[in-house]
Short mmCIF file of C-alpha atoms and ligand atoms in Angstrom, two decimals:
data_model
loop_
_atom_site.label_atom_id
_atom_site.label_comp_id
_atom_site.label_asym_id
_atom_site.label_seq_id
_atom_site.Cartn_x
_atom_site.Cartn_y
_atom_site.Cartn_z
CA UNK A 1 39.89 -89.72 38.49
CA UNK A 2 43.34 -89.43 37.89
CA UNK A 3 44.60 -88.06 34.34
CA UNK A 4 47.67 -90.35 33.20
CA UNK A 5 47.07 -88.77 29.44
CA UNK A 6 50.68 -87.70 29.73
CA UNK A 7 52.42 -90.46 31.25
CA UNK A 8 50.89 -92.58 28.23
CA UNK A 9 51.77 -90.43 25.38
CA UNK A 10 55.30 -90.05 26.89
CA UNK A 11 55.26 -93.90 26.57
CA UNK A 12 54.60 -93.42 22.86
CA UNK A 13 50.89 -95.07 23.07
CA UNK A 14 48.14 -94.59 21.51
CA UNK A 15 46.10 -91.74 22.77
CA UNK A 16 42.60 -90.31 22.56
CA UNK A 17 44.12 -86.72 22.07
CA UNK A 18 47.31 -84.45 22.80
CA UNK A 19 48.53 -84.37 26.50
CA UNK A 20 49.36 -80.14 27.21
CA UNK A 21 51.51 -78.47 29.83
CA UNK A 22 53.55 -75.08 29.27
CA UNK A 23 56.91 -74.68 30.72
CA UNK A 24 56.79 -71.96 33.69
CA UNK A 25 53.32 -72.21 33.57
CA UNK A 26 53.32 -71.52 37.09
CA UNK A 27 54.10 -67.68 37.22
CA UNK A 28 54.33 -64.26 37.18
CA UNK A 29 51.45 -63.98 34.29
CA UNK A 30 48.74 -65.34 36.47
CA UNK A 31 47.58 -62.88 39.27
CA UNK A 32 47.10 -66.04 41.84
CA UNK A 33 50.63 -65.81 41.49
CA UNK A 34 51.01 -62.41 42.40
CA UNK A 35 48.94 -63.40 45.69
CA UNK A 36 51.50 -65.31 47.05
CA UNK A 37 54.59 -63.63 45.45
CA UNK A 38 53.68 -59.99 46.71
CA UNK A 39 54.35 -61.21 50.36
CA UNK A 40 57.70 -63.67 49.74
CA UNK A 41 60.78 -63.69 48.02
CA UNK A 42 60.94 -66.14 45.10
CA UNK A 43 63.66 -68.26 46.85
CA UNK A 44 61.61 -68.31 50.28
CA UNK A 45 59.06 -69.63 47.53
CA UNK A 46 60.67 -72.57 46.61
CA UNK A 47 62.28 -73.38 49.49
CA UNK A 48 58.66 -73.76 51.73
CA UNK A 49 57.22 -76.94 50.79
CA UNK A 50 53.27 -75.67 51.32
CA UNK A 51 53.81 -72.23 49.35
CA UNK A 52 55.62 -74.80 45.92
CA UNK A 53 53.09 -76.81 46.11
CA UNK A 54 50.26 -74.27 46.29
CA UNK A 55 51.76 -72.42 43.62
CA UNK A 56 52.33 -75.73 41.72
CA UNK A 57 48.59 -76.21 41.76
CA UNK A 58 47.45 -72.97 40.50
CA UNK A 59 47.48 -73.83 36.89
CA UNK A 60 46.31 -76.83 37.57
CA UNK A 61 43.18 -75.46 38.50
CA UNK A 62 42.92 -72.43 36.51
CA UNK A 63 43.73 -73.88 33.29
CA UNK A 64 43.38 -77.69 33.37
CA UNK A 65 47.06 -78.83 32.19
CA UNK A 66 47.82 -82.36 31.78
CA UNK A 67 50.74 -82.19 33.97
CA UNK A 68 52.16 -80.53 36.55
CA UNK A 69 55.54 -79.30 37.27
CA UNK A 70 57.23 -78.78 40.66
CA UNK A 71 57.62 -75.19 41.26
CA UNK A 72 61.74 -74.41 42.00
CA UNK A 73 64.33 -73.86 40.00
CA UNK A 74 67.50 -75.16 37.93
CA UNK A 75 69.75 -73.23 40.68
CA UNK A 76 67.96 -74.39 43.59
CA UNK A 77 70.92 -77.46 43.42
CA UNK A 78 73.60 -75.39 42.73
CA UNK A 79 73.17 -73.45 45.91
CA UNK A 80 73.32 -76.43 47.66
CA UNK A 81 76.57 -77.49 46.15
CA UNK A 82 77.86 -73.94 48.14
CA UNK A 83 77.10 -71.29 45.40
CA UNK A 84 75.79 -68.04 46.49
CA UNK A 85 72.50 -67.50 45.08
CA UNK A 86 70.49 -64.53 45.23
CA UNK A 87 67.45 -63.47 42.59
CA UNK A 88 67.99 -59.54 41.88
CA UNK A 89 64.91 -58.00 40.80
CA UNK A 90 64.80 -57.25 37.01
CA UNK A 91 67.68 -59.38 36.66
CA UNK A 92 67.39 -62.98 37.30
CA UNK A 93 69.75 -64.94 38.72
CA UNK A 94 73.47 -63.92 40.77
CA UNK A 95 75.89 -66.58 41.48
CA UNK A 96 78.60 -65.02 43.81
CA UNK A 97 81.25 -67.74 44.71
CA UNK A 98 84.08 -67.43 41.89
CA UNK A 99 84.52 -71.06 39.97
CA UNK A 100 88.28 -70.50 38.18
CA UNK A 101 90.60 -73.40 39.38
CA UNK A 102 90.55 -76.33 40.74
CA UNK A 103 90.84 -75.23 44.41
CA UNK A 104 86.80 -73.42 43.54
CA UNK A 105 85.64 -76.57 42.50
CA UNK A 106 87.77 -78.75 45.04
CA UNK A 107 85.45 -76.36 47.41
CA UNK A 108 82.23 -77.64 45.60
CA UNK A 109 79.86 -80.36 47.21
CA UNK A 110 77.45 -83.15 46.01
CA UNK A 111 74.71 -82.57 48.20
CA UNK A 112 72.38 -85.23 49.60
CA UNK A 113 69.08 -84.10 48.78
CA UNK A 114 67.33 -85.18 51.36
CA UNK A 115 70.06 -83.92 53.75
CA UNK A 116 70.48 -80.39 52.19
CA UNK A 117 67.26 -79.90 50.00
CA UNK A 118 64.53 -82.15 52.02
CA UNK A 119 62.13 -78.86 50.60
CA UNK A 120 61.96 -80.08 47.10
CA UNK A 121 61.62 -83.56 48.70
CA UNK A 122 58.67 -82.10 50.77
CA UNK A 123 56.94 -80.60 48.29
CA UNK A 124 56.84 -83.73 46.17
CA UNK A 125 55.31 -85.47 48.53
CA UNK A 126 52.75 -82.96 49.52
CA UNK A 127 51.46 -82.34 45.76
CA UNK A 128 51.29 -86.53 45.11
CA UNK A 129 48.64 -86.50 47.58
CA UNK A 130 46.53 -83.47 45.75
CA UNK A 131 47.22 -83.65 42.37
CA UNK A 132 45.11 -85.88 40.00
CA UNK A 133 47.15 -85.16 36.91
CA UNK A 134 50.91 -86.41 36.61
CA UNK A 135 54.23 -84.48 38.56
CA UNK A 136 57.16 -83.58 36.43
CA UNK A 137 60.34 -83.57 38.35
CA UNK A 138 63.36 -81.59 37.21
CA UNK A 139 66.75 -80.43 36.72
CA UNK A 140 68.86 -78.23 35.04
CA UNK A 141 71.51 -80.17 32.85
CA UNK A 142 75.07 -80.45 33.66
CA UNK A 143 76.19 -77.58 31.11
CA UNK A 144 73.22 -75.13 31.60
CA UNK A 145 74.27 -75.27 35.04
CA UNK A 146 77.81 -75.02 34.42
CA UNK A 147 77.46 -71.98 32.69
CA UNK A 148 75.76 -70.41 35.30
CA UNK A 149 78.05 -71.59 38.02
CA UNK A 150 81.32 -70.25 36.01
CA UNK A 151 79.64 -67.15 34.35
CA UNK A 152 77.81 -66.14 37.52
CA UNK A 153 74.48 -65.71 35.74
CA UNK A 154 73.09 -65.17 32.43
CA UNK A 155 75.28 -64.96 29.46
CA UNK A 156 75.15 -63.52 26.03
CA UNK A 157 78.13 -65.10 24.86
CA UNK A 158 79.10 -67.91 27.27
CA UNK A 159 82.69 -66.71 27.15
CA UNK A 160 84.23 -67.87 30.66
CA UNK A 161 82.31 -71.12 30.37
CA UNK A 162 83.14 -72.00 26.51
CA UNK A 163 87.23 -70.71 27.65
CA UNK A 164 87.71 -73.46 30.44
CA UNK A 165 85.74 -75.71 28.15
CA UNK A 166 88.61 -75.29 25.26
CA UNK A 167 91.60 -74.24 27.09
CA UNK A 168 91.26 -75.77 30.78
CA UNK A 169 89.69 -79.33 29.48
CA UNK A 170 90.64 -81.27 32.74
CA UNK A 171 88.96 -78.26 35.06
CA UNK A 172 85.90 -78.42 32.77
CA UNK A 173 85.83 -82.46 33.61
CA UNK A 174 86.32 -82.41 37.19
CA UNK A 175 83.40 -79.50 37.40
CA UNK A 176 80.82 -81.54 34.68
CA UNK A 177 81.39 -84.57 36.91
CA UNK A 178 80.32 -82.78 39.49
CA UNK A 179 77.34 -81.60 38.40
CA UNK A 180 76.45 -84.69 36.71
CA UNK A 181 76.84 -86.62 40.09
CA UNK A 182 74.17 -83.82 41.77
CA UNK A 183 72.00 -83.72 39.09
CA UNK A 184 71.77 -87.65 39.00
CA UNK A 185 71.45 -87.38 42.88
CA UNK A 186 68.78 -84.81 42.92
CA UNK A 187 66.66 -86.45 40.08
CA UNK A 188 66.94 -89.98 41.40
CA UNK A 189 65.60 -88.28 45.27
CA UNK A 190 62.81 -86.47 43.37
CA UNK A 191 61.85 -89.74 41.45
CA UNK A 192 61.91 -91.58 44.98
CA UNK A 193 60.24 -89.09 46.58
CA UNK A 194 57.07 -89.06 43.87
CA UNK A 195 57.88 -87.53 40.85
CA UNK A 196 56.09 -89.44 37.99
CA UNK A 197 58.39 -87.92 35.13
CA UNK A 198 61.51 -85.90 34.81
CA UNK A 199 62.96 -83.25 32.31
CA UNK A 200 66.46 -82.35 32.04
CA UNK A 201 66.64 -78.42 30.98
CA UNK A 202 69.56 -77.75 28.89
CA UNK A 203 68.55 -74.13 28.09
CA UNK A 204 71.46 -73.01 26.70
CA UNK A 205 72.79 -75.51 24.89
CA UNK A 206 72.12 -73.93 21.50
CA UNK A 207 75.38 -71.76 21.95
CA UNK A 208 77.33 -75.02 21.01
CA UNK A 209 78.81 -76.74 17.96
CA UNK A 210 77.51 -80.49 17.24
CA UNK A 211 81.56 -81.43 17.45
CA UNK A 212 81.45 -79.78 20.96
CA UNK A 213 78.36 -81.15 22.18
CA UNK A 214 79.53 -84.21 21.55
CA UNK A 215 82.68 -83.55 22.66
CA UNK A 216 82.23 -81.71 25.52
CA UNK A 217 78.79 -81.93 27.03
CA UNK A 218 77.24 -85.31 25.90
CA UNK A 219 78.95 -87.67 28.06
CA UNK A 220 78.18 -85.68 31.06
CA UNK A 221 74.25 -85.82 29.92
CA UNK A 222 74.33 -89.25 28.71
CA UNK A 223 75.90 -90.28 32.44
CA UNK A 224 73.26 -88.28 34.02
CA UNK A 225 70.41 -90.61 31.91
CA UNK A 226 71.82 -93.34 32.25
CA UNK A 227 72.12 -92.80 35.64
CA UNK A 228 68.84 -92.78 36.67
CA UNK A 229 66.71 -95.39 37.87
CA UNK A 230 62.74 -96.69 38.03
CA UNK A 231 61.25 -96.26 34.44
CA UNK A 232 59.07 -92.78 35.15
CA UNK A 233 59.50 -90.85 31.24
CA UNK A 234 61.89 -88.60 30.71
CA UNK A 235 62.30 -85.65 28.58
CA UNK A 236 65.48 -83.93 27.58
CA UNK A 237 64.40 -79.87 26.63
CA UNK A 238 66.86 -78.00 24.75
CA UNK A 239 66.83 -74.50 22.79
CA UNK A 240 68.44 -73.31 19.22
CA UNK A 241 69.11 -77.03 19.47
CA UNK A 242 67.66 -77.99 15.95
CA UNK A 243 71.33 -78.90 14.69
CA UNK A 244 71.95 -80.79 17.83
CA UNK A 245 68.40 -82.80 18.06
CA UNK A 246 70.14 -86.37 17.29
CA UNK A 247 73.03 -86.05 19.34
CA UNK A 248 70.65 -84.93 22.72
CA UNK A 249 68.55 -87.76 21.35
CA UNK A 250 71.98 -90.10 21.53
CA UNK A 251 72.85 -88.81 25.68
CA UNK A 252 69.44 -89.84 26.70
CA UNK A 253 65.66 -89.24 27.09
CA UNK A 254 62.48 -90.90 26.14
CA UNK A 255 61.03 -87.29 24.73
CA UNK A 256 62.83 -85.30 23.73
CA UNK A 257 61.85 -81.25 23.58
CA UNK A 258 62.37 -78.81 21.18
CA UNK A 259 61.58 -74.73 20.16
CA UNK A 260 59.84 -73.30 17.18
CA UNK A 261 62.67 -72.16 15.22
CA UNK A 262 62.41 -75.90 13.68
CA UNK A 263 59.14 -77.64 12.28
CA UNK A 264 57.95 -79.97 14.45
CA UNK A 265 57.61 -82.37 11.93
CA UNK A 266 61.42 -81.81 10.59
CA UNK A 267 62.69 -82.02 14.44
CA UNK A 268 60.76 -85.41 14.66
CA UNK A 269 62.39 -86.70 12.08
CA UNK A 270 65.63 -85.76 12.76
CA UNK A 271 65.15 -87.01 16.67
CA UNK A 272 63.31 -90.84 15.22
CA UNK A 273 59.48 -91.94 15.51
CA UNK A 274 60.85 -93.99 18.24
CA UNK A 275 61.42 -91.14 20.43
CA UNK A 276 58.47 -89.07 21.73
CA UNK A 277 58.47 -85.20 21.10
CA UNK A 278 57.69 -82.18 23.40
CA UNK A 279 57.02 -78.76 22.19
CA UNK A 280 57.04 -76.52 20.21
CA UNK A 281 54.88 -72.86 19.48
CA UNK A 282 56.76 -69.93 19.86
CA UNK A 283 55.62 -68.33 23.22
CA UNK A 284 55.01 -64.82 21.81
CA UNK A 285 52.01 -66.32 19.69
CA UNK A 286 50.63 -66.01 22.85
CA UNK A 287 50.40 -62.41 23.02
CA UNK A 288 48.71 -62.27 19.14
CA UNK A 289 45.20 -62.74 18.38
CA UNK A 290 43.04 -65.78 19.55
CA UNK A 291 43.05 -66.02 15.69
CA UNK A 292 46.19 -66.02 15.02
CA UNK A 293 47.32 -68.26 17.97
CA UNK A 294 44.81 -71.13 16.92
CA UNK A 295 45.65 -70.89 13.73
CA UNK A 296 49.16 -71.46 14.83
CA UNK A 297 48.44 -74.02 17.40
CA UNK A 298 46.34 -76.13 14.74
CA UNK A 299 49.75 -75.86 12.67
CA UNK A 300 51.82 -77.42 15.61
CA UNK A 301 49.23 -80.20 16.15
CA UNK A 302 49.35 -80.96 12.67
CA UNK A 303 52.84 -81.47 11.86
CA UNK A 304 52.51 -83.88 14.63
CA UNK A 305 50.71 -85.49 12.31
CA UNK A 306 48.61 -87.83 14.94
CA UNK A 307 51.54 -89.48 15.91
CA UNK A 308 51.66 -91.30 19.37
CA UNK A 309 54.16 -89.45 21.55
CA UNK A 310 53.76 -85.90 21.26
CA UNK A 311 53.21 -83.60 24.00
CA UNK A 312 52.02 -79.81 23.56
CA UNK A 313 54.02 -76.96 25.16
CA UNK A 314 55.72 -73.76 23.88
CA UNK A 315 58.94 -73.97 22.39
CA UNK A 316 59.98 -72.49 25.97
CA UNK A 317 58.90 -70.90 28.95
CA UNK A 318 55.84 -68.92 29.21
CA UNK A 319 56.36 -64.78 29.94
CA UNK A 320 55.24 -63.47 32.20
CA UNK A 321 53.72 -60.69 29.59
CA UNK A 322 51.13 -63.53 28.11
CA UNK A 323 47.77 -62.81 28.53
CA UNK A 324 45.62 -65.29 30.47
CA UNK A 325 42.65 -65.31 28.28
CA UNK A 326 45.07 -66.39 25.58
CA UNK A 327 46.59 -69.19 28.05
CA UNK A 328 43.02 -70.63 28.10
CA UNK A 329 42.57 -70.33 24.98
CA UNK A 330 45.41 -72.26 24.03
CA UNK A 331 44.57 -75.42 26.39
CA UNK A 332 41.09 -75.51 24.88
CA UNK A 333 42.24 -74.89 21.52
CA UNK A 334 44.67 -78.27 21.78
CA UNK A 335 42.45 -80.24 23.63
CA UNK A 336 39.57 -79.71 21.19
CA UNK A 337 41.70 -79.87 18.04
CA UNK A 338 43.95 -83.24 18.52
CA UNK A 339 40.34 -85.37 19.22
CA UNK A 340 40.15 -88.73 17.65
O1 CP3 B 401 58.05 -74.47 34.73
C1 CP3 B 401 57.60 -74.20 35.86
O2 CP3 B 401 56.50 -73.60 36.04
C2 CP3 B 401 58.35 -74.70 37.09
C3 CP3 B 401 59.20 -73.76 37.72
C4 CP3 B 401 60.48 -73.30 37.04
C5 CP3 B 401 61.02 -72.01 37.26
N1 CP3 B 401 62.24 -71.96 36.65
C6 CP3 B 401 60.38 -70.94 38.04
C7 CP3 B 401 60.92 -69.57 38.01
C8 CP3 B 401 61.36 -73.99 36.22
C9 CP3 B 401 61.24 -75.40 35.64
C10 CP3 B 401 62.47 -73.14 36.01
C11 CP3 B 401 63.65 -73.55 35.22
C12 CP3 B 401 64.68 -72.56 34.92
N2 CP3 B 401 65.17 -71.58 35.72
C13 CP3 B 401 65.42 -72.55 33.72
C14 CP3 B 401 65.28 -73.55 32.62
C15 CP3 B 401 64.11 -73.30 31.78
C16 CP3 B 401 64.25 -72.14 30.86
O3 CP3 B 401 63.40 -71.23 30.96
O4 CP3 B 401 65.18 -72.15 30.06
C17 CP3 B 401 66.34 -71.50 33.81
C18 CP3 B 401 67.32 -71.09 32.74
C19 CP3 B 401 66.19 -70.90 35.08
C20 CP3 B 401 66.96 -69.78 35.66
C21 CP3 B 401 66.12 -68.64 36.00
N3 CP3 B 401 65.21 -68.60 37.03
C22 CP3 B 401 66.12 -67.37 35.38
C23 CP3 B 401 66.98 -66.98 34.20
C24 CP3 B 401 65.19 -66.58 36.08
C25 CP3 B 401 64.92 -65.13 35.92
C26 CP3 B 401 64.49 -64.76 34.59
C27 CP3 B 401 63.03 -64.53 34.60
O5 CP3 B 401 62.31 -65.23 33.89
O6 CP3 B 401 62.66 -63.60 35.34
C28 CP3 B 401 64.59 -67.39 37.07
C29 CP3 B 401 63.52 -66.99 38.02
C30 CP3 B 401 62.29 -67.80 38.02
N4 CP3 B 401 62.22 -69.16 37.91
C31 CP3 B 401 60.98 -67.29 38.22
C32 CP3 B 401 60.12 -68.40 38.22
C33 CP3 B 401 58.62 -68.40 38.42
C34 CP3 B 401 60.61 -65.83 38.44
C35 CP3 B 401 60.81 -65.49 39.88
C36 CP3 B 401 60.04 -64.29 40.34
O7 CP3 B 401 58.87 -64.45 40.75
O8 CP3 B 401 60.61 -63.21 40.32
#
């Protein structure tokens, strides 16, 4: 029987309990992981459409989620728009190819995703034939992905990204349009390849003022939304975003998700009861006590209040420090208490 919990609560219905999925939660915490990880590289990973979706699966099975999501990345796209990618142990991500002037991003393409990243494509189709629950598609959003692309990786401050932003405005167009044209590419292949809901990661979007959001950013996101096509949900995840939860509401998004360093219930109403809700426990309750983290959970589910349209998940990704038991524990814990 296939488990469309998800799908419905993203449509704001009426629901017989809370839908529950955990960003990342296919990784390095669970040992099946390990299995497959031990013997290829994390890009080789993603990029063989047998080894996603198996990997895709395995909290599927282990923990009985109410939705799946394709195992890749946010930079899986930007390589393919001819940025050097590599994954350095203990690092994260290394983006080579310099992005300064307009010659650098002259340089950049908008791939064809079936053309230059028929792996995602592959693995879509490969996990709509197993799966029995529904298949979130993603991408990263058009500044998350900038930032990478122009800081080279990670960033504590965002400085070479936030500089062309206020000082090289035209560069910082011609490079957003870009990646907005990819990302609405790459969603709109994944959607016609399978993928039964999408979410747009904008990870780091929390380092920005609401005036430069909206400024800066929005338009880019909002072209991306509007942009794509069939009516599959989508959700549009953001972190330290509390102060920015209307205006990510404004560029798009049927759900839109938020982190624990705002109540669920103030985030709601900042975002509109006409807008669905994803999130939002902080993912280090997972490492306290089964206590503690129902107690915690129970506090989540109930500044939800019962509403139609909110989906479980942590406030972000999963580490890959959790404890199982207390993965489990959490799945059963939301299941059994948002029963009608
Ligand atoms: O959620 C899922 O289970 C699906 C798979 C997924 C991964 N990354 C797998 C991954 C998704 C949706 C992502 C998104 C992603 N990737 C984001 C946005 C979400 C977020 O957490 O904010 C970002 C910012 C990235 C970039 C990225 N990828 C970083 C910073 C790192 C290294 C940091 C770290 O956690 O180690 C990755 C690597 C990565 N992506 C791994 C996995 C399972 C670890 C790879 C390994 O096995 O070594």
């Amino acid at each position: 029987m296939f488990n469309d919990l998800f799908l419905r609560t993203c449509r704001l219905e009426e629901t017989e309990r809370t839908p529950v999925w955990l960003m990342r939660q296919a990784g390095r915490y669970m040992k099946e992981y390990w299995g497959i990880r031990s013997k290829h590289s994390f890009l080789e990973m993603c990029k063989t459409p047998e080894i996603a979706a198996r990997v895709t699966m395995q909290p599927i099975d282990t923990f009985g989620f109410d939705a799946a999501i394709l195992f890749s990345d946010i930079l899986i796209p930007v390589e393919a728009m001819g940025v050097d990618l590599e994954f350095v142990e203990g690092r994260g991500p290394v983006l080579t190819t310099k992005i300064e002037d307009i010659t650098d991003i002259n340089r950049l393409v908008v791939p064809d995703p079936e053309e230059d990243l028929p792996f995602v494509l592959d693995a879509i189709r490969l996990l709509r034939k197993r799966l029995n629950v529904p298949l979130i598609g993603f991408s990263g959003a058009p500044f998350t992905l900038a930032s990478y692309i122009i800081e080279g990786g990670g960033s504590r401050n965002y400085l070479k990204a936030k500089s062309m932003m206020y000082n090289e405005p035209r560069l910082w167009k011609s490079l957003m349009e870009k990646i907005a044209d990819t990302v609405t590419d790459y969603l709109n292949a994944q959607i016609d390849a399978g993928a039964q809901a999408v979410q747009v990661f904008d990870s780091w979007v929390g380092c920005l003022s609401p005036e430069d959001y909206k400024q800066f950013v929005q338009p880019y996101t909002k072209q991306v939304f509007d942009g794509l096509k069939g009516d599959v949900p989508r959700i549009h995840f953001g972190t330290g975003s509390a102060m920015l939860l209307e205006h990510m509401r404004n560029a798009g998004g049927d759900v839109i998700g938020c982190d624990w360093r705002i109540g669920l219930d103030d985030a709601w109403t900042r975002i509109g009861y006409d807008h669905g809700i994803q999130g939002n426990l902080d993912p280090i309750l997972l490492h306290a006590t089964p206590e503690v983290l129902v107690e915690r959970i129970r506090g989540v589910l109930d500044k939800a209040g019962g509403r139609p349209g909110h989906v479980f998940n942590l406030g972000h990704g999963i580490l890959p420090t959790t404890p199982v038991e207390n993965v489990k524990v959490l799945v059963d814990a939301v299941k059994k208490y948002s029963l009608k």
